[in-house]
Amino acid sequence: MEKLLEIKNLKVQYNTDEAVVYALNDFSLDLNKGEILGVVGETGAGKTTMALSIMKLLPEHVAEVTGGNITYNGQDVFKMSKKELRALRGAEISMIFQDPMTSLNPVMTVGDQINEVLKIHHPDMSKQTRAEKVAEILTLVGIPPERGAQFPHQFSGGMKQRVVIAMALVAEPNLLLADEPTTALDVTIQAQILMLMKELQKKFGTSMILITHDLGIVAEFCENVAVVYGGEVIERGSVEQVFARTKNHPYTDSLFKCIPDLTTDATRLTPIPGFVLDSRTAPVGCPFAERCQKATERCVQVKPSIHYVEDGHYIKCHLYENEVGK
Amino acid sequence: MLKYTIKRVLMLIPTIIGITLFIYLIMSLVPGDPAELLSPPEATAAEVQALRVEMGLDKPILVQYLNYMWDILHGDFGVSWFTQQPVADEILHRMPYTLTLGVYSTIIASLISIPLGTLTAVKHNTWIDYVLTFLCLVFAAMPNFWLGIILQINLSLNTGWLPAYGMGTPAHYVLPVIAVCASSVANNIRSTRTWVLDVIRSDYVRTARAKGASEFVVIMKHALRNALLPIITGFGSSFAGVLGGSVVIETVFAIPGISTYLTSAVKTRDMPIIMGSILVISVFVGVVNLLVDLMYSVIDPRVKYE
């Protein structure tokens, strides 16, 4: 399979006045063409930082890339000129943001905001064709085209997210980054939006990275899954492999234990002890060591490397170092 | 919108009644008797009393006030106690100078401070930002009469480029406009910087960047328009400030404006002038505020006036 995106040993830190926050530490991830990958992790694990890095949209002055690189279609994203980057954003890679309430410009009509993407990337397209395309994509996301003349405040949260999706897809990008697209929405709307995204993904053949903290969404929606903890991918495999729960990273395992299982009689969930990693200290060893019940002295001192436990399923944990997968 | 405008215009009436009543009461509390001030030194007590009755000053203050307002309703602003000149004529003659000064300096201040404020926000924490911030602090702290005098010395007295004082040609406005603008430009650059910076960090500006929009489009189309609302409010109040508060500038540049008229009348307790000037100034300030409010709904579709 052809690789579309390759993130290699990416290190990103945020330099604030109080402290240095190590957001991504040796973050590596590949994405094949046409793949739908779920990226799962707790708040602060570095999921959004990863997505923003891919489009080089990290907040300037604060965020600093200290190592690694991102290759999109064979091109190094960090070495692109400003012009190349602008051509990449919106046309090749587009992003659906977490909060639809704040990610639309309040003083522009939604039609204009969708139209703007076409204006930027297809300046030679006629006005009428653009208007038709906008109407078409609005219909596809389930909004009557005549509502394109309205402003964001006239839409509900779910409808706004549909507008954001329309905006992300109108230029038919090859890669869609969806950063917790349903977190800010009502549960009843979440399913609708996910169904819509899946439908459109199929229609356009877009590759997709779906960032979420919800394992249920991953199981429903994705082919493959990457589990992120402390700014690195600690487990990666197909949904079948990871959800089989035969071989998992201890962190993934405890994530599963946090989901209520209605088929057994257990009345209590098993929370993960301790707190989410404090990323203000430079990482040594396994990021999960402090909260891991199977941790040894070695986990604290030596960073585990990737161990394949099955074909295409790897785990970054010392427990699996004798495994002979590929 | 029309209904709202009419409502706002009607609301000006109680505002103006409040302002004039307040000023009338304050002025009547100032010690001293205008009738005595106006009478010649050799006048007898009976003559002073006769003058007092003639001016209506023997009546209770509220009755005096109501009489005054009654005259105003009939378009009669009265005559100056000292010069016997009709107040309305004088105001009509002086108001254009002050208004022109206010309009010019507000337009020029906005033309300078919105772009520069946006620039400092975009380049925040770089040397451009630091240099402009330093200059803003200098100009905001500089008293405008001092700046006016410095300008007169350097651009008029020593070089002869511009007229130093008086009115007449557009060139006469250059120095006073600069003197009035300096501090308002400085303050508005600072506030524009704050508001634009606030918007630049918002999610929808990130969305615009994620679309592939150029930095120019991101700032001009997405950031600035959202930041404009509070910025315009700032200019509205600077304009109001010029109308009532440019006494010093009008004095330094010998501009026959309404501010000097008002302050000299305060010194002599010339009630018809004080009341008439304040009435006209408050009407203008009210209208400017109304215009600013109406502009909100043009800029921001979320603002709708019923």
Coordinates of C-alpha atoms in Angstrom, one line a residue, chain A residues 6-10 67-71 76 78:
Chain A
E6 CA 4.6 9.7 7.4
I7 CA 5.3 11.2 10.8
K8 CA 8.8 10.3 12.0
N9 CA 10.1 10.9 15.5
L10 CA 8.3 14.2 15.8
G67 CA 13.0 17.1 16.0
G68 CA 11.6 14.7 13.5
N69 CA 9.8 15.4 10.3
I70 CA 6.4 14.9 8.5
T71 CA 6.3 13.7 4.9
D76 CA 8.7 17.3 3.7
F78 CA 8.4 21.5 7.4

